[in-house]
Coordinates of C-alpha atoms in Angstrom, one line a residue:
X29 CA 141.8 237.1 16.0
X30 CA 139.3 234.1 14.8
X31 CA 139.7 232.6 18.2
X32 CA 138.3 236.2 19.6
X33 CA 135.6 236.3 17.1
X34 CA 134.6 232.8 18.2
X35 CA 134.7 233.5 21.8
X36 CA 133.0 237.2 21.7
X37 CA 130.3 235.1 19.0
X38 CA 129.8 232.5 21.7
X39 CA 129.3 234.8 24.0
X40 CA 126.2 236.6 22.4
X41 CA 124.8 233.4 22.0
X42 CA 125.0 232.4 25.6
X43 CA 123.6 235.8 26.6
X44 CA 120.9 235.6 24.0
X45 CA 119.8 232.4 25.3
X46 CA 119.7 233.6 28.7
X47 CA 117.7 236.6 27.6
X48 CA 115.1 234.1 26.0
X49 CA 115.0 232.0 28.9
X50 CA 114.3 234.5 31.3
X51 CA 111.7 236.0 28.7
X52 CA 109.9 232.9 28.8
X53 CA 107.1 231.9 31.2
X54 CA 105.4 234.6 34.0
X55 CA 106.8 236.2 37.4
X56 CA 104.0 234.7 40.0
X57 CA 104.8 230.8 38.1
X58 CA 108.4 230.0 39.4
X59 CA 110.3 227.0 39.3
X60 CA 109.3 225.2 41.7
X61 CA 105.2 225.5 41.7
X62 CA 103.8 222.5 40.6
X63 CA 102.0 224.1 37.3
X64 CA 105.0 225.5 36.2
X65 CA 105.5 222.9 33.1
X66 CA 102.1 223.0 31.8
X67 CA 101.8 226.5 32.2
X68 CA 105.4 226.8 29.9
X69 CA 103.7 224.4 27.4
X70 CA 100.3 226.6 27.2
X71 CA 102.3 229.7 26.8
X72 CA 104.4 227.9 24.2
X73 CA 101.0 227.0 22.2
X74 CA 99.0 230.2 22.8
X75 CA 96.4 228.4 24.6
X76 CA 97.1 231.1 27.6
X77 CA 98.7 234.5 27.3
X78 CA 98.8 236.1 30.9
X79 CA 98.0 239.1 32.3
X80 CA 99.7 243.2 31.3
X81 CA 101.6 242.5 34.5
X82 CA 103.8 239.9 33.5
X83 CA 101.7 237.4 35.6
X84 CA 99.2 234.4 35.1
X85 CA 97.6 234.5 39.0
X86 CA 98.0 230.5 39.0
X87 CA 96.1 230.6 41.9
X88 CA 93.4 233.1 41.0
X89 CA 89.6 231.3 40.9
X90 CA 88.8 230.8 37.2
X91 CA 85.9 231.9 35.2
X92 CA 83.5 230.5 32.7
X93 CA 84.6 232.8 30.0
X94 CA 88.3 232.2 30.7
X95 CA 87.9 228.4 30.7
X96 CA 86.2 228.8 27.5
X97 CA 89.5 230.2 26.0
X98 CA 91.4 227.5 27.2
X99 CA 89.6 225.1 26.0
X100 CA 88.9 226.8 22.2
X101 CA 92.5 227.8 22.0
X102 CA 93.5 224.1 23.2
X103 CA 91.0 222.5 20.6
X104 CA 91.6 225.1 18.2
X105 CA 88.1 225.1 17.3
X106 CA 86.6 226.8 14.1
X107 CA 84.9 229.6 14.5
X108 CA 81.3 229.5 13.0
X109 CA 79.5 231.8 10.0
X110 CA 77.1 233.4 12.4
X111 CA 77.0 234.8 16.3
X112 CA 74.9 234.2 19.3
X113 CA 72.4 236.6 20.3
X114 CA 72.8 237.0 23.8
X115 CA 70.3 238.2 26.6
X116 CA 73.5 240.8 27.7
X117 CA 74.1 242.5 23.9
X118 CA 77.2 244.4 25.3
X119 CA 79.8 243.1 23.5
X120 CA 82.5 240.9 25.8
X121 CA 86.2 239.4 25.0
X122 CA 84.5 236.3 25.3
X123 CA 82.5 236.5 22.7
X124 CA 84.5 234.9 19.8
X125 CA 85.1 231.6 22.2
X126 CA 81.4 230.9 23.2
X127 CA 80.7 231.2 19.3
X128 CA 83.3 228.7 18.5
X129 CA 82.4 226.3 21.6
X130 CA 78.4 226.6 20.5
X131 CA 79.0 225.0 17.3
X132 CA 80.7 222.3 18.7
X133 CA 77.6 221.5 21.7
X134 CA 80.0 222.1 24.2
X135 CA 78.1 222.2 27.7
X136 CA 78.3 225.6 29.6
X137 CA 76.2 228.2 31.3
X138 CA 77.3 231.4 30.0
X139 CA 76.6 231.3 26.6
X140 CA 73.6 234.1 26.4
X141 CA 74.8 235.8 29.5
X142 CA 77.6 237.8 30.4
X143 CA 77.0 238.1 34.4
X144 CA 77.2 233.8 34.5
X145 CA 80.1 233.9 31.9
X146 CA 82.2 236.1 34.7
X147 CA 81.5 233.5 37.4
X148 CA 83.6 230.9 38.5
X149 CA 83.1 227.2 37.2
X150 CA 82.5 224.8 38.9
X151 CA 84.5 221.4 38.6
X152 CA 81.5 219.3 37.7
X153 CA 81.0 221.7 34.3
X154 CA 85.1 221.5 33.5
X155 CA 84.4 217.8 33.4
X156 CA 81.3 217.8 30.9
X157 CA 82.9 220.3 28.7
X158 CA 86.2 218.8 28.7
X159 CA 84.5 215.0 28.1
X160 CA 82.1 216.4 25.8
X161 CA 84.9 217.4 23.0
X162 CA 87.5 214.1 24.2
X163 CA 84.9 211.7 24.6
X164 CA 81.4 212.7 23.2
X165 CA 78.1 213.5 25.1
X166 CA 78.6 212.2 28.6
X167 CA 76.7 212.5 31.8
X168 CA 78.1 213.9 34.8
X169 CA 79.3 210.8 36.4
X170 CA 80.2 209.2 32.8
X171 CA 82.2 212.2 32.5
X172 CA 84.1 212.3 36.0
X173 CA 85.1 208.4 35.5
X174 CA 86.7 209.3 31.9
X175 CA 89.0 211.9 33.5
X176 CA 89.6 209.5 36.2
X177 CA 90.3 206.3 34.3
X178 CA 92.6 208.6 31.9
X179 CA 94.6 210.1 34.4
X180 CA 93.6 213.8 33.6
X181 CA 92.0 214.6 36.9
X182 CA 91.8 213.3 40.3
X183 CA 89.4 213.1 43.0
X184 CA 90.0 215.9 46.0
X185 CA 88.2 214.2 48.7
X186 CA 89.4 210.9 49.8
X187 CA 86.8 210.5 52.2
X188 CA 84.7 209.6 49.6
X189 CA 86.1 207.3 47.5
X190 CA 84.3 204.5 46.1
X191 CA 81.1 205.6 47.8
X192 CA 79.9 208.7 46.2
X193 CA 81.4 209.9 42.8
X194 CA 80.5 213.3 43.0
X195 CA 81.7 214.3 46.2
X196 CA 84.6 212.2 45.4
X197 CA 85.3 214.6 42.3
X198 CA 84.1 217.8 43.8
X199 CA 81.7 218.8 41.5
X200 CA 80.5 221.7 42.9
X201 CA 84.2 223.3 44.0
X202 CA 85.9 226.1 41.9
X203 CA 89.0 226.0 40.0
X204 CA 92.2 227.5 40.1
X205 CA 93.9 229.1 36.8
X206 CA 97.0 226.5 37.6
X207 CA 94.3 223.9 37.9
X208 CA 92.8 223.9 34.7
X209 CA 96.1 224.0 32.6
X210 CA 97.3 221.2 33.9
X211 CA 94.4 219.3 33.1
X212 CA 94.5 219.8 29.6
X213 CA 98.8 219.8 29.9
X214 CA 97.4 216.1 31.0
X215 CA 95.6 215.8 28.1
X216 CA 98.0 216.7 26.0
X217 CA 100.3 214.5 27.2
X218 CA 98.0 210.9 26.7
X219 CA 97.1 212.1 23.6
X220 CA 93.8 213.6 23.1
X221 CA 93.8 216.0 20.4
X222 CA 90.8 214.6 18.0
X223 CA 87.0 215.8 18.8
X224 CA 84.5 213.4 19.8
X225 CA 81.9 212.2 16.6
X226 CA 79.5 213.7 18.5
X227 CA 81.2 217.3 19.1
X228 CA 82.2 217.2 14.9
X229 CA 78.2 216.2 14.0
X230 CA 77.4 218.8 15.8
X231 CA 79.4 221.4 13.9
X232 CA 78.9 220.4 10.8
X233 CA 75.1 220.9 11.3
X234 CA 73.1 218.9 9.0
X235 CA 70.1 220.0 11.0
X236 CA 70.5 223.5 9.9
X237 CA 70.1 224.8 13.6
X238 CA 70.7 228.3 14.7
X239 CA 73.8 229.0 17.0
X240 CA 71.2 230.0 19.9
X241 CA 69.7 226.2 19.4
X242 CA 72.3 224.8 19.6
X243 CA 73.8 226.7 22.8
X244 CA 70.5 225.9 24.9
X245 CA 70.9 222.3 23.7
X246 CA 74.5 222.3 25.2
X247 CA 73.8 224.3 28.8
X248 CA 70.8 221.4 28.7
X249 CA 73.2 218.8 28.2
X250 CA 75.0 220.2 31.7
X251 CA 73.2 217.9 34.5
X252 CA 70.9 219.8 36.5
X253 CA 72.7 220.4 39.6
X254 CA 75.6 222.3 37.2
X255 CA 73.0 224.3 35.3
X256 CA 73.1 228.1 36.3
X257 CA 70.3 230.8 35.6
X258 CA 70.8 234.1 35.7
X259 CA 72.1 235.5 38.4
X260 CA 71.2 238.0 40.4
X261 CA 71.9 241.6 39.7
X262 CA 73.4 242.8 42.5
X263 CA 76.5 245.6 43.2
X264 CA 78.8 243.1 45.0
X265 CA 79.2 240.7 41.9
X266 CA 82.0 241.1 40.4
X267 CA 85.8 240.5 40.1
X268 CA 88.6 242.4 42.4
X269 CA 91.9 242.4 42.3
X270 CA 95.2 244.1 44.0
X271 CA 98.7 243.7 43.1
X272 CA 101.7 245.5 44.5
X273 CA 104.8 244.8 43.0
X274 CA 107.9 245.3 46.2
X275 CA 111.3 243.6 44.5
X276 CA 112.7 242.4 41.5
X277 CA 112.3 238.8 42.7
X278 CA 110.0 236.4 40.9
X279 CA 108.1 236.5 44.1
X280 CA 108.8 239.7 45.0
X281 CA 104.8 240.9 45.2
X282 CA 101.5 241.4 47.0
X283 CA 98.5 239.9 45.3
X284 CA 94.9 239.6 46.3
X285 CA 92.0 237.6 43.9
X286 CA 88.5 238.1 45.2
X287 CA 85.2 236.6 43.3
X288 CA 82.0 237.4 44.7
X289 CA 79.1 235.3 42.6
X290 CA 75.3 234.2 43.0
X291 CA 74.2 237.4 45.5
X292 CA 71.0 237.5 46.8
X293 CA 69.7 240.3 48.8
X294 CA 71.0 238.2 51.8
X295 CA 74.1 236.1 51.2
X296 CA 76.9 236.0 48.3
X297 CA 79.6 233.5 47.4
X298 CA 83.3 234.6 47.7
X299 CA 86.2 233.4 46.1
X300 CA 89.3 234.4 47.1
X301 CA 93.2 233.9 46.9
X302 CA 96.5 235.3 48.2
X303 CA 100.1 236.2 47.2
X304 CA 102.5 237.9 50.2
X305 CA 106.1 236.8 48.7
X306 CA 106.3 232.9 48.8
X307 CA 103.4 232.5 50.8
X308 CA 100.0 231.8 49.7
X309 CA 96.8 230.9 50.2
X310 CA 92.9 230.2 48.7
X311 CA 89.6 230.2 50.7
X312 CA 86.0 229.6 49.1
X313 CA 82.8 230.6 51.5
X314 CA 79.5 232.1 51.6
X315 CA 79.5 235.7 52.9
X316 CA 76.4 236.8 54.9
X317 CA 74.7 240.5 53.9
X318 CA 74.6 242.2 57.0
X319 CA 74.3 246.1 55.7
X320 CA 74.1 247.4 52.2
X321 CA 77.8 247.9 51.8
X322 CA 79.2 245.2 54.3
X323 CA 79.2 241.3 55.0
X324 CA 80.6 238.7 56.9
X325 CA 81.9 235.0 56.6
X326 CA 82.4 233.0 59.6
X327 CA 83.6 229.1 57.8
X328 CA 84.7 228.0 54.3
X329 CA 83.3 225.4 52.4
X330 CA 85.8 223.5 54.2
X331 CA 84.1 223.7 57.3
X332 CA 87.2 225.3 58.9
X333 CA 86.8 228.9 60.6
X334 CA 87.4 231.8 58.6
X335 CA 86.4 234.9 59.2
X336 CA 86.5 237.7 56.8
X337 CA 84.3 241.0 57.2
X338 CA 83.8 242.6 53.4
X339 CA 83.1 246.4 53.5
X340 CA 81.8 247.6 50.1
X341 CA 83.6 250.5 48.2
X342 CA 83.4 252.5 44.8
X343 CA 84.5 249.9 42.8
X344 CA 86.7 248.6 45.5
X345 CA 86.3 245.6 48.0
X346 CA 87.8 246.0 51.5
X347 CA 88.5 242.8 53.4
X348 CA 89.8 242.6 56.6
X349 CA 90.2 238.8 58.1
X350 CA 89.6 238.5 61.6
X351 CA 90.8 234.5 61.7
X352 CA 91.0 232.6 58.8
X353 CA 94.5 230.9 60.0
X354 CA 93.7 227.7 58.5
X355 CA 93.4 228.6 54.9
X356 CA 96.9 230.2 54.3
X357 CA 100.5 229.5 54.9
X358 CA 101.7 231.7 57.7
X359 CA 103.0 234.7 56.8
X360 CA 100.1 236.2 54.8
X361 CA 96.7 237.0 55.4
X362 CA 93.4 237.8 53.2
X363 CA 93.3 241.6 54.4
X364 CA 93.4 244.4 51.5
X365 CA 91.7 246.7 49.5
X366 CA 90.8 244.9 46.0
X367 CA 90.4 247.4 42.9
X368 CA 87.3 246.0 41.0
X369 CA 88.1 245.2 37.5

């Protein structure tokens, strides 16, 4: 009888170790991708908390406000005793994390502005921000070397190696969600938990400057060509998303990721990934206003060819790709109708 009682006792612990396991981590992060560690460890530590879905859309494009989470939640910054006063009032989720970030000088766009704050971030502002609270006020280029020379991020055009640091880097390229944890997983990793002197002064205030003051100083702190006005108000910005959910596989799903930022009356910039099972695929362009409802892109940033034609919806994006072969894995494509969120 105590040998049963041991066994059947065993046996709830091996199936409530297996249920833990298979709680932990998201659906669309398997395995096998390449962020699946750092994305287990930022779960582990709140630092990221995934979608209603179950998922984390690793390779979504990822906004200001959403790298400003990251980055608080990693830091675990204070929050401050009073609020910014924004140019957009409405109240956002975001709102908490600029606060925080502003009393620590942290260099971003979106602090008084919603619209910018919903628009993907570019790699040269990651690098600021991140070097900012690691390192202390750093230029642009300062800033690249740091995560360089410390192994958190690498360069993503060999071309350009030791001959222009910039393009090396990428400044002006987006980010994926994946992207971004494993950078500070990185960071993590060699050790950088304390705030710069300069990020603490800053917070601690002895100048008694407002919260506002001390978010200008910050976005001003950004080099120039990262610094982002407002942008323009136009009805394709915005954030679209469809997800259709086929098996009970981890990869068992549709999913399509569009960002459309910076519109003017004549272009717009797109951001857009893709999911079809275990293929994939990401594509960044600029998208050419050719009615008041639909536009077209011929090449990524890449200089490859892509064509995608964009039909605007109520509150829906419509994409249908004519060739855009060399931007995804075969077996998936960019078409779909994107639900804007």
């Amino acid at each position: 009888m105590k040998q049963l009682f041991c066994l059947l006792l065993l046996s709830l612990l091996v199936v409530a170790g297996n249920m833990k396991v298979e709680a932990a981590g998201f659906k669309d992060v398997p395995e096998d991708h390449y962020a699946y560690e750092a994305v287990l460890w930022a779960q582990e530590y709140e630092i990221i908390d995934g979608y209603a879905d179950g998922t984390f859309k690793p390779n979504a494009i990822i906004t200001e406000q959403q790298f400003a989470k990251l980055l608080a939640n990693y830091y675990e910054l204070e929050a401050p005793d009073d609020e910014l006063k924004k140019q957009t009032p409405v109240a956002n989720w975001s709102d908490a994390y600029y606060n925080r970030l502003a009393s620590y000088g942290v260099p971003l766009n979106g602090y008084l502005h919603n619209h910018i704050r919903a628009a993907a971030i570019k790699r040269g502002v990651v690098a600021q921000a991140i070097t900012h609270l690691a390192q202390g006020k750093r230029g642009l280029n300062e800033s690249i070397q740091f995560l360089l020379d410390s192994y958190i991020s690498t360069g993503q055009n060999e071309y350009y190696e030791n001959r222009d640091l910039q393009k090396f880097f990428g400044v002006s390229n987006n980010m994926t969600r994946a992207q971004v944890v494993t950078l500070l997983h990185r960071m993590d990793s060699r050790n950088f938990y304390t705030l710069s002197d300069d990020a603490q002064s800053i917070y601690e205030n002895q100048s008694n400057a407002s919260l506002n003051v001390r978010a200008t100083n910050a976005q001003h702190q950004l080099d120039k060509s990262m610094q982002q006005g407002v942008l323009a108000n136009s009805i394709w910005e915005g954030t679209y998303t469809y997800y259709y959910k086929w098996g009970k596989g981890a990869n068992d799903f549709n999913r399509r990721d569009a960002i459309i930022s910076n519109a003017t009356s004549k272009t717009f910039d797109i951001s857009l990934t893709t999911n079809d099972g275990l293929q994939s695929g990401s594509v960044e362009g600029t998208a050419t206003i050719t009615a008041s409802t639909k536009a077209v892109m011929n090449k990524s940033v890449n200089g490859n060819r892509c064509v995608l034609e964009f039909e605007l919806l109520k509150n829906a994006l419509k994409i249908m790709e004519v060739d855009c072969r060399s931007e995804h894995e075969e077996g998936t494509n960019f078409s779909g109708t994107l639900k804007k969120q």
